Short mmCIF file of C-alpha atoms and ligand atoms in Angstrom, two decimals:
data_model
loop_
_atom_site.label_atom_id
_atom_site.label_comp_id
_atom_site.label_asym_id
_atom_site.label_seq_id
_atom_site.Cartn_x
_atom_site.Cartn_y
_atom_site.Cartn_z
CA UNK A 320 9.54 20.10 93.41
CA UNK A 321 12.46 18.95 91.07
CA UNK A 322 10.56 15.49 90.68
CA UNK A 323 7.78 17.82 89.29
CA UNK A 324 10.48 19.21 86.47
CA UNK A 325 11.99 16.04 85.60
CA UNK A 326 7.97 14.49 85.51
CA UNK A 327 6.68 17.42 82.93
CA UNK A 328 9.91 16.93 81.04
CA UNK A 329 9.07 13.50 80.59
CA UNK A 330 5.31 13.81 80.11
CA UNK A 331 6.26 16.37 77.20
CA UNK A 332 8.78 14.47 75.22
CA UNK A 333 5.98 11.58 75.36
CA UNK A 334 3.21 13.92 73.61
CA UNK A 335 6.13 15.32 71.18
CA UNK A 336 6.83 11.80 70.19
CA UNK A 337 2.85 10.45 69.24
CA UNK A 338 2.71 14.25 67.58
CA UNK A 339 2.12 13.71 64.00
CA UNK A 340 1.23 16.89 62.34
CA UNK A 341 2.41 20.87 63.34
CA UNK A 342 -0.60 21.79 64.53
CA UNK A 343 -0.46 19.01 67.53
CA UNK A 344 2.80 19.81 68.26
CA UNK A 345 1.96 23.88 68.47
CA UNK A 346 -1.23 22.77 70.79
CA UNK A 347 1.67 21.48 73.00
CA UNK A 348 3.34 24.30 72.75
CA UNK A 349 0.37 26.42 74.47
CA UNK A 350 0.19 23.23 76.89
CA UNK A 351 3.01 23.49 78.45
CA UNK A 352 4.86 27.03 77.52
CA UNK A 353 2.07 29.42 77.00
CA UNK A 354 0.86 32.00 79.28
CA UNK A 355 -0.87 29.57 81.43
CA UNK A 356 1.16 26.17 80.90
CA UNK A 357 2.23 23.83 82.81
CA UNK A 358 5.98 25.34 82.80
CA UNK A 359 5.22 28.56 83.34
CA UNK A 360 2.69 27.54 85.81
CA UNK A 361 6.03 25.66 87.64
CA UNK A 362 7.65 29.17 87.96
CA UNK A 363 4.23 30.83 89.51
CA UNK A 364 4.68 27.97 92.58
CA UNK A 365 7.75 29.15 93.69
CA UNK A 366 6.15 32.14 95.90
CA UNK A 367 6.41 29.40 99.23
CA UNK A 368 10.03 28.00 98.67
CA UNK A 369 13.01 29.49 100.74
CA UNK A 370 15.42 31.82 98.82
CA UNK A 371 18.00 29.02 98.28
CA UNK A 372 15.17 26.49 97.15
CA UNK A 373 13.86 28.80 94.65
CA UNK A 374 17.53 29.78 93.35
CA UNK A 375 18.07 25.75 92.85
CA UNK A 376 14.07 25.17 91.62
CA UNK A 377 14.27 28.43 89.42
CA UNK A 378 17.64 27.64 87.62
CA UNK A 379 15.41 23.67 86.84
CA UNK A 380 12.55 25.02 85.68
CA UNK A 381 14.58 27.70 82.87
CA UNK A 382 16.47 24.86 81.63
CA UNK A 383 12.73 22.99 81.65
CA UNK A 384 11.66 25.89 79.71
CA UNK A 385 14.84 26.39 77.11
CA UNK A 386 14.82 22.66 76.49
CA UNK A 387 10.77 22.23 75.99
CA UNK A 388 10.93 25.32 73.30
CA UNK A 389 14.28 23.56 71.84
CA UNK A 390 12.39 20.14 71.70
CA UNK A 391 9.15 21.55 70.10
CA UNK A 392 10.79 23.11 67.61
CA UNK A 393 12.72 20.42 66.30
CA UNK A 394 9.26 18.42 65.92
CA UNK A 395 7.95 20.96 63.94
CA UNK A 396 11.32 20.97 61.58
CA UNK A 397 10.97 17.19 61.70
CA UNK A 398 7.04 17.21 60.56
CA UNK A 399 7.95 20.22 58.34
CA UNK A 400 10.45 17.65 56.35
CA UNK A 401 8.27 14.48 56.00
CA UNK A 402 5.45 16.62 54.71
CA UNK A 403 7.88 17.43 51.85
CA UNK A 404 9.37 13.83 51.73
CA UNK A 405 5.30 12.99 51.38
CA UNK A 406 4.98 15.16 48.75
CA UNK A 407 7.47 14.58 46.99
CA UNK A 408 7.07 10.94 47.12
CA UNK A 409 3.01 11.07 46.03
CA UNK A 410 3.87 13.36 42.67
CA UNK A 411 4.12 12.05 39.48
CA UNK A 412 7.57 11.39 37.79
CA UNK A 413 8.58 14.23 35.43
CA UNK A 414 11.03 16.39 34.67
CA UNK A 415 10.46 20.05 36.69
CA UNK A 416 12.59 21.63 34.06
CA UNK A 417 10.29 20.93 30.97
CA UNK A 418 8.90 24.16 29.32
CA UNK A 419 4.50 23.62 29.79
CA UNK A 420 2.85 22.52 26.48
CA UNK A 421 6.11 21.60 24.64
CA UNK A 422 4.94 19.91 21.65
CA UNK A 423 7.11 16.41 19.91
CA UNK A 424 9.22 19.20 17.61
CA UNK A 425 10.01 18.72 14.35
CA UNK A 426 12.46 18.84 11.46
CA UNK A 427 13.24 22.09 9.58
CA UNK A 428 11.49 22.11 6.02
CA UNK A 429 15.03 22.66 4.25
CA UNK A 430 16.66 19.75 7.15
CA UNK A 431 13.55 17.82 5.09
CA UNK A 432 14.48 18.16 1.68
CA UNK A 433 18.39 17.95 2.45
CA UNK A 434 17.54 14.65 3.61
CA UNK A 435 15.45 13.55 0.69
CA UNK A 436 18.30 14.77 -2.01
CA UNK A 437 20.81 12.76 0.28
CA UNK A 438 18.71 9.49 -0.27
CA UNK A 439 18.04 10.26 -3.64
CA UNK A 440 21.60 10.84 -4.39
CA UNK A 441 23.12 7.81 -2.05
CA UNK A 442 20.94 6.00 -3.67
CA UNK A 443 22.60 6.70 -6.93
CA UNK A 444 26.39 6.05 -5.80
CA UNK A 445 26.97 9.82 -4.45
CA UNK A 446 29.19 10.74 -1.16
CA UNK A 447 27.86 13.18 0.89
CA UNK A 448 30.58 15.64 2.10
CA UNK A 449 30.30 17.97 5.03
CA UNK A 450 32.56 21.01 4.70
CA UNK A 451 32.83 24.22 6.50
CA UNK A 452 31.41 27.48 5.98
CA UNK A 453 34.28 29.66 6.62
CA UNK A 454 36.91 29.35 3.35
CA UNK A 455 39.67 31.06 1.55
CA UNK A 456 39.55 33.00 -0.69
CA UNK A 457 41.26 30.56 -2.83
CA UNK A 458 38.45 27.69 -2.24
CA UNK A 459 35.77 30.63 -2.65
CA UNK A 460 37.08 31.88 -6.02
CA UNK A 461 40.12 31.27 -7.67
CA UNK A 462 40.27 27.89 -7.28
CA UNK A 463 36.80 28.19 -9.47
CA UNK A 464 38.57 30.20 -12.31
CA UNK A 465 37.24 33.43 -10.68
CA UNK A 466 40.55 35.70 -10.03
CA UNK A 467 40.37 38.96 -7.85
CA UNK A 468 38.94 41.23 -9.74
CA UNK A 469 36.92 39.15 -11.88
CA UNK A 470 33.40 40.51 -11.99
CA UNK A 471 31.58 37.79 -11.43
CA UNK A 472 32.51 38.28 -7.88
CA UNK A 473 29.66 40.87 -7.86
CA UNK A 474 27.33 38.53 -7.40
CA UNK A 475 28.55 36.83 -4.60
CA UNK A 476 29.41 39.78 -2.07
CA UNK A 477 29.88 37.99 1.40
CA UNK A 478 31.33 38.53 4.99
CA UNK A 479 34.84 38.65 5.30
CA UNK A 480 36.81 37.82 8.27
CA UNK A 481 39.33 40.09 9.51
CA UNK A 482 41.89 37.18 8.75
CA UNK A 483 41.05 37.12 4.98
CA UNK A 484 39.13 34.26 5.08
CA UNK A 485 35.23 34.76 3.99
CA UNK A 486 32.11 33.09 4.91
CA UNK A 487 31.47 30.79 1.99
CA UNK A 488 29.17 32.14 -0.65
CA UNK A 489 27.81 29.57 -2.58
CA UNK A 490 29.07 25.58 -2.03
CA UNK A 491 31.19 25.38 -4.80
CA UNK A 492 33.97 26.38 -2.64
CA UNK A 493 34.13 22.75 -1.65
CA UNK A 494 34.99 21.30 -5.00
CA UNK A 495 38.61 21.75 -5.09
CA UNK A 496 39.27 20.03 -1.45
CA UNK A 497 36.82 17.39 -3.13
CA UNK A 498 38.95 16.74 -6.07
CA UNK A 499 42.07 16.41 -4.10
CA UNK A 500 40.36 14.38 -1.66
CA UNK A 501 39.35 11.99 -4.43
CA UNK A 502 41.13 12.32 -7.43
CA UNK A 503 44.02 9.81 -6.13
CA UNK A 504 41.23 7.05 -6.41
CA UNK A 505 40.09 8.57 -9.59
CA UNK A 506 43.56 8.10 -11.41
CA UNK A 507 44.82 4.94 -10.08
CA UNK A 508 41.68 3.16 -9.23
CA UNK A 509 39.24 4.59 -12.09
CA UNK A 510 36.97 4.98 -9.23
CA UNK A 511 34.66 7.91 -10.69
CA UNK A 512 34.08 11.15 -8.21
CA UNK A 513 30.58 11.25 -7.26
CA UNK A 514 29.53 13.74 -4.43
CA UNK A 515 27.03 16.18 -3.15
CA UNK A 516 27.98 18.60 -0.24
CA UNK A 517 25.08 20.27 1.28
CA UNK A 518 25.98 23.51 2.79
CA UNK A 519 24.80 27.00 4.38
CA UNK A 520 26.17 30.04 2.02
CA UNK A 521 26.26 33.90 3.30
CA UNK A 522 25.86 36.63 0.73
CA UNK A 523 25.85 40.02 2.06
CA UNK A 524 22.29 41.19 -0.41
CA UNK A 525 19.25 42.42 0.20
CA UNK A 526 16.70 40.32 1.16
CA UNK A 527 12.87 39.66 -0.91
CA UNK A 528 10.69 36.97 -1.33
CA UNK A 529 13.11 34.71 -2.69
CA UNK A 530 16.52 35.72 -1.57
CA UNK A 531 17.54 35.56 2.03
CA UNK A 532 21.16 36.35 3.15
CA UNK A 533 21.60 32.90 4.79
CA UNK A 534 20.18 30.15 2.47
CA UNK A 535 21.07 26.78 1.76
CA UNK A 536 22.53 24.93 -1.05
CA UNK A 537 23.20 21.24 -1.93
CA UNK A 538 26.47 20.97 -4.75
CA UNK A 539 27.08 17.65 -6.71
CA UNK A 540 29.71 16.80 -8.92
CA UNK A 541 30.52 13.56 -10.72
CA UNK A 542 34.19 13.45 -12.62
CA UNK A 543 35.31 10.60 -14.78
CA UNK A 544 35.69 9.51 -18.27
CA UNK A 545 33.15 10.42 -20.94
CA UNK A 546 31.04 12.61 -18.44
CA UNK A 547 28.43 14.73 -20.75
CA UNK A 548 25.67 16.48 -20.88
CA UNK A 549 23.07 13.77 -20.54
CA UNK A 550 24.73 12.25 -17.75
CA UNK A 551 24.22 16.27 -16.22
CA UNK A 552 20.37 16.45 -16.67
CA UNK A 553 20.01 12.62 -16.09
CA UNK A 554 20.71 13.17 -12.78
CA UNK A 555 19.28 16.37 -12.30
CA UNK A 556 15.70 14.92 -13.74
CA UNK A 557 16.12 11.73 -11.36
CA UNK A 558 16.83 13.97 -8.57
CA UNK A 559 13.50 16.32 -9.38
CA UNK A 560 10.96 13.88 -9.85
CA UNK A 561 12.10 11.68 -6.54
CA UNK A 562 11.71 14.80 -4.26
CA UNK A 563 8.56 16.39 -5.90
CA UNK A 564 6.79 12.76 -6.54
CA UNK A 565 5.10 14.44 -9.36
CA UNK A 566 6.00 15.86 -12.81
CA UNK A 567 7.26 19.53 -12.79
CA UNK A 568 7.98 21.97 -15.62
CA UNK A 569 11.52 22.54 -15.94
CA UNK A 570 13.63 24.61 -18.40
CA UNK A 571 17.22 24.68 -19.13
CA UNK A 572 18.73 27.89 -20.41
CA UNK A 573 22.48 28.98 -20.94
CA UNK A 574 23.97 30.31 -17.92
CA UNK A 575 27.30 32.20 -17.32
CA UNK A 576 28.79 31.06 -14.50
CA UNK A 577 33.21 30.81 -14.71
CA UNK A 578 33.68 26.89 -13.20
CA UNK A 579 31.77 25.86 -15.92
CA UNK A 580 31.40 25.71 -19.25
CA UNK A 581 28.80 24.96 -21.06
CA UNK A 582 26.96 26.51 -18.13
CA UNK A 583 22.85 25.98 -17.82
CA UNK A 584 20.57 27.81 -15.41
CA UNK A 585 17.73 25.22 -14.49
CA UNK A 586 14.16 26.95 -13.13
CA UNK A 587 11.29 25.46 -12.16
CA UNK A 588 7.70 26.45 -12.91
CA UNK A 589 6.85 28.19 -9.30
CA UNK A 590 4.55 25.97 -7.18
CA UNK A 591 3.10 28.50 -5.33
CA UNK A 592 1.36 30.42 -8.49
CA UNK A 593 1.58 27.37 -10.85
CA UNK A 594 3.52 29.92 -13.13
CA UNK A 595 1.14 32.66 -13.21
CA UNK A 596 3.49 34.71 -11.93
CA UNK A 597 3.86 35.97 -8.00
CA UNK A 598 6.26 37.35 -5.24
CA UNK A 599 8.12 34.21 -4.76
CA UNK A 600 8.93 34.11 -8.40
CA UNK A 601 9.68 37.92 -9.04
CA UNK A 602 6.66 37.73 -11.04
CA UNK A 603 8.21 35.39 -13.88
CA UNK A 604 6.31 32.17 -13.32
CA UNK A 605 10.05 30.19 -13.04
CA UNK A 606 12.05 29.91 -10.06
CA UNK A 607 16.03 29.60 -10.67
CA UNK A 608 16.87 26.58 -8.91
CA UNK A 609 19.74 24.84 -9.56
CA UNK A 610 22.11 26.07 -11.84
CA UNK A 611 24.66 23.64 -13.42
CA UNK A 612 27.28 22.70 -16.29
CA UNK A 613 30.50 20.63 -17.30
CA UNK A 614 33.48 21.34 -14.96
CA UNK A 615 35.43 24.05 -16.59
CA UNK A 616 38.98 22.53 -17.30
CA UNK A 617 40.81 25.47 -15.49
CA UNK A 618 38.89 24.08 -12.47
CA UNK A 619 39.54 20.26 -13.04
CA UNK A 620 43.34 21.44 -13.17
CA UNK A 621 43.64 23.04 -10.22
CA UNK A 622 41.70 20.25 -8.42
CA UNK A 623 45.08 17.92 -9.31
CA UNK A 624 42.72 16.41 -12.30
CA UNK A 625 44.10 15.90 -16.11
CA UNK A 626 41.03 18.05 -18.46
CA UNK A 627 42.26 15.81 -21.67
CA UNK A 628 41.62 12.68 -20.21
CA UNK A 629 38.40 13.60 -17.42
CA UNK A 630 35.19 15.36 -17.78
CA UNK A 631 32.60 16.30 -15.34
CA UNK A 632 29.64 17.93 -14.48
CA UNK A 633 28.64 20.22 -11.36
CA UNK A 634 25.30 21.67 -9.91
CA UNK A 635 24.23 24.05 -7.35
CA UNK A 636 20.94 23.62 -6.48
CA UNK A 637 18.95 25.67 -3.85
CA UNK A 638 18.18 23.93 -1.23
CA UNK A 639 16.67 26.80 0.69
CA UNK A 640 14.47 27.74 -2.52
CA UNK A 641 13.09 23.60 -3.07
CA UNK A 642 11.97 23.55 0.73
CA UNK A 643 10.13 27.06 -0.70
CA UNK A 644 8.27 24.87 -3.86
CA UNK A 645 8.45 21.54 -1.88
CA UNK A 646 6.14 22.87 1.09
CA UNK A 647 4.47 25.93 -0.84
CA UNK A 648 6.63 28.25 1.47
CA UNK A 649 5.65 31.90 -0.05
CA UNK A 650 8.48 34.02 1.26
CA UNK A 651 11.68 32.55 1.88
CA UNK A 652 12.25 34.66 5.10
CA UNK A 653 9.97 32.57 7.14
CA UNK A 654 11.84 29.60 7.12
CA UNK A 655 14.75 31.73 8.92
CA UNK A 656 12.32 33.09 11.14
CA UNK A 657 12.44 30.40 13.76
CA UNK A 658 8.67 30.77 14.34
CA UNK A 659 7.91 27.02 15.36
CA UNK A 660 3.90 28.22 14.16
CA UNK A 661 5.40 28.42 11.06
CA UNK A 662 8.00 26.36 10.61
CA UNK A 663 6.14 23.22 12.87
CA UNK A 664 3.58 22.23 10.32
CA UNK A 665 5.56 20.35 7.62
CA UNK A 666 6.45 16.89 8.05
CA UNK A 667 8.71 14.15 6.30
CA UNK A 668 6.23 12.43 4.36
CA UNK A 669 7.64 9.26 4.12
C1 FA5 B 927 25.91 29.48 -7.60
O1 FA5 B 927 26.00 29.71 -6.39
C2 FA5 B 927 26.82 28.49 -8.25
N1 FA5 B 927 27.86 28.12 -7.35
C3 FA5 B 927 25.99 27.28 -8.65
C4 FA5 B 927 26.68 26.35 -9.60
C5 FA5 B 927 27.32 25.23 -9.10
C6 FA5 B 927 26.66 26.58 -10.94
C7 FA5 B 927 27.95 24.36 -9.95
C8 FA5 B 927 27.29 25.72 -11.82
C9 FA5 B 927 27.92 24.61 -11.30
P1 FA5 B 927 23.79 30.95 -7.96
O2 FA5 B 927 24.36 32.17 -7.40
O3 FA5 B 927 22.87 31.12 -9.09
O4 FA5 B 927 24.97 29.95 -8.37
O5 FA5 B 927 23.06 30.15 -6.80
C10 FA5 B 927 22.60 28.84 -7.00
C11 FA5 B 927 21.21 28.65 -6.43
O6 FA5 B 927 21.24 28.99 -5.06
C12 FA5 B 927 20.17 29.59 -7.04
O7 FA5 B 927 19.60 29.06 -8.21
C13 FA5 B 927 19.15 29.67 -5.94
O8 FA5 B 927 18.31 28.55 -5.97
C14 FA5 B 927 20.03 29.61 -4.71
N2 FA5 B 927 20.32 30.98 -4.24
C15 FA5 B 927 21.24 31.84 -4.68
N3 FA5 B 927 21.20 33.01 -4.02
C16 FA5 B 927 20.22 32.87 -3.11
C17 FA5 B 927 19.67 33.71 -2.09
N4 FA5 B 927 20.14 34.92 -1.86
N5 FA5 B 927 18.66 33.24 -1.34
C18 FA5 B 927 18.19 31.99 -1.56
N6 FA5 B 927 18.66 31.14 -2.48
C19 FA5 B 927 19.65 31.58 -3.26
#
């Protein structure tokens, strides 16, 4: 009878091993453990064996039994894992952690014309400088002839931190780390300052069609002997006709601003209703865009700069507003928006 046990055993391990898919190896299963198989069937032979054989036979045919489910189910686990391996194997390569339909991206409108200003601007000798958004009060204002209490801080109501320091409200806050950065090589080299800092400005104001609280700006300077007014709008002409690539209407009118002096507001003829007047323009037909002016000497001074023997001139244009004209954006708010629908559609066009 035991050669009987040790025979199925071996019979079954055979048919487990040329098993290649679940389904076999559950056939088996029935074969030999189901109601009628061939182990259980072992068990229903006993009825003619003595006491002590079927004690000794009995004990055989349970281990039989616990080893036969033990064995079947491990085939199943193995055939279970190389139909995954197989799987796996036949699928394409790609990344399982790629959002469907994600399209090539592309670059903000105002990233856009940031880069186009830097070119034009490299192009004509100019550093850019990178510098952060969270100042003193010092860079912010006095250091641009604009004491506490002045009212021209009216205009530029920001975020304060609760350690004094503010988030920057307009990129001229830069200029006086710029001039001590460079005025060394100014003085002893007569290496002339030339530099634009592109920057993000907070101003705590209510937002419309053409003011957002978060917008970007772009400030240049360029200090050195004999710096005047047609060096100013030289540059600022250059710089309008390489990013537009067509002529514009432009006007220049006195401005009032304390780090300069004479001061200029420069506006564009809006783009988007070809001066007709429209939201985006408060209904005037111009757009302010980049106001600028000769360095006030106050501001020269406390840059580490002699007034009597340099002269320079600064701008401030707005970034955020020439993406506006550049790609006929009608409401400033949607290029904060994040909506990729509309922010996806413009392109660099070179
Ligand atoms: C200034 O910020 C001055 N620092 C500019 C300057 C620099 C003048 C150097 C002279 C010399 P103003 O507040 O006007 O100025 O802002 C400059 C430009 O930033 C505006 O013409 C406009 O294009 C843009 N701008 C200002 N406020 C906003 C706003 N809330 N939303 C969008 N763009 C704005």
């Amino acid at each position: 009878m035991s050669e009987k046990v040790t025979a199925l055993r071996d019979e079954l391990i055979l048919k487990l091993n040329e098993a290649t898919d679940a389904a076999s190896v559950d056939a088996l299963r029935v074969e030999y453990l189901g109601k009628n198989g061939s182990i259980t069937g072992l068990l229903k032979g006993m009825k003619d064996l003595s006491i002590e054989e079927k004690k000794d036979f009995g004990q055989k045919v349970n281990v039989l039994k616990e080893e036969a489910g033990k064995l079947i189910a491990d085939k199943i686990e193995e055939i279970k894992k190389l139909e995954v391996e197989a799987e796996i194997n036949s699928m394409p390569e790609f990344d399982i952690s790629t959002p469907a339909n994600l399209s090539r991206g592309s670059y903000h409108p105002i990233t856009l014309v940031q880069r186009q200003c830097e070119k034009v601007f490299k192009s004509m000798g100019f550093n850019v400088e990178d510098y952060s958004e969270v100042v003193t009060d010092y860079e912010c204002f006095e250091a641009l002839n604009i004491p506490k209490h002045h009212p021209a801080r009216d205009m530029q109501d920001t975020y304060y931190l609760e350690n004094g320091q503010l988030l920057k409200s307009h990129t001229s806050a830069a200029q006086n780390a710029i001039y001590k950065k460079y005025k060394d090589a100014l003085i002893n080299e007569g290496k002339p300052i030339k530099a634009i800092f592109p920057g993000r400005c907070f101003r705590n104001e209510a937002t419309d069609a053409c003011h957002e609280n978060t917008f970007f700006q772009m400030e240049g300077v360029m200090v050195d002997k004999n710096i005047s007014i047609s060096n100013l709008i030289f540059f600022m002409k250059t710089m309008l006709s390489e990013v537009f690539q067509k002529d514009i209407k432009v006007r220049l009118r006195p401005g009032f601003f304390p780090f300069v002096e004479p001061g200029f507001e420069l506006d564009i003829s809006c783009l988007i209703c070809g001066g007709d007047g429209c939201p985006s323009c408060k209904h005037s037909g111009w757009l302010e865009l980049c106001p600028c002016g000769m360095i006030h000497p106050e501001v020269l001074k406390a840059g580490g700069i002699d007034p009597e023997e340099y002269t320079g001139f600064a701008f401030g244009l707005g970034l955020t507003r020439l993406a506006m004209m550049k790609y006929g954006v009608k409401d400033i708010r949607d290029l904060n928006s994040g909506s990729l629908k509309a922010l996806g559609q413009f392109t660099d066009d070179e």
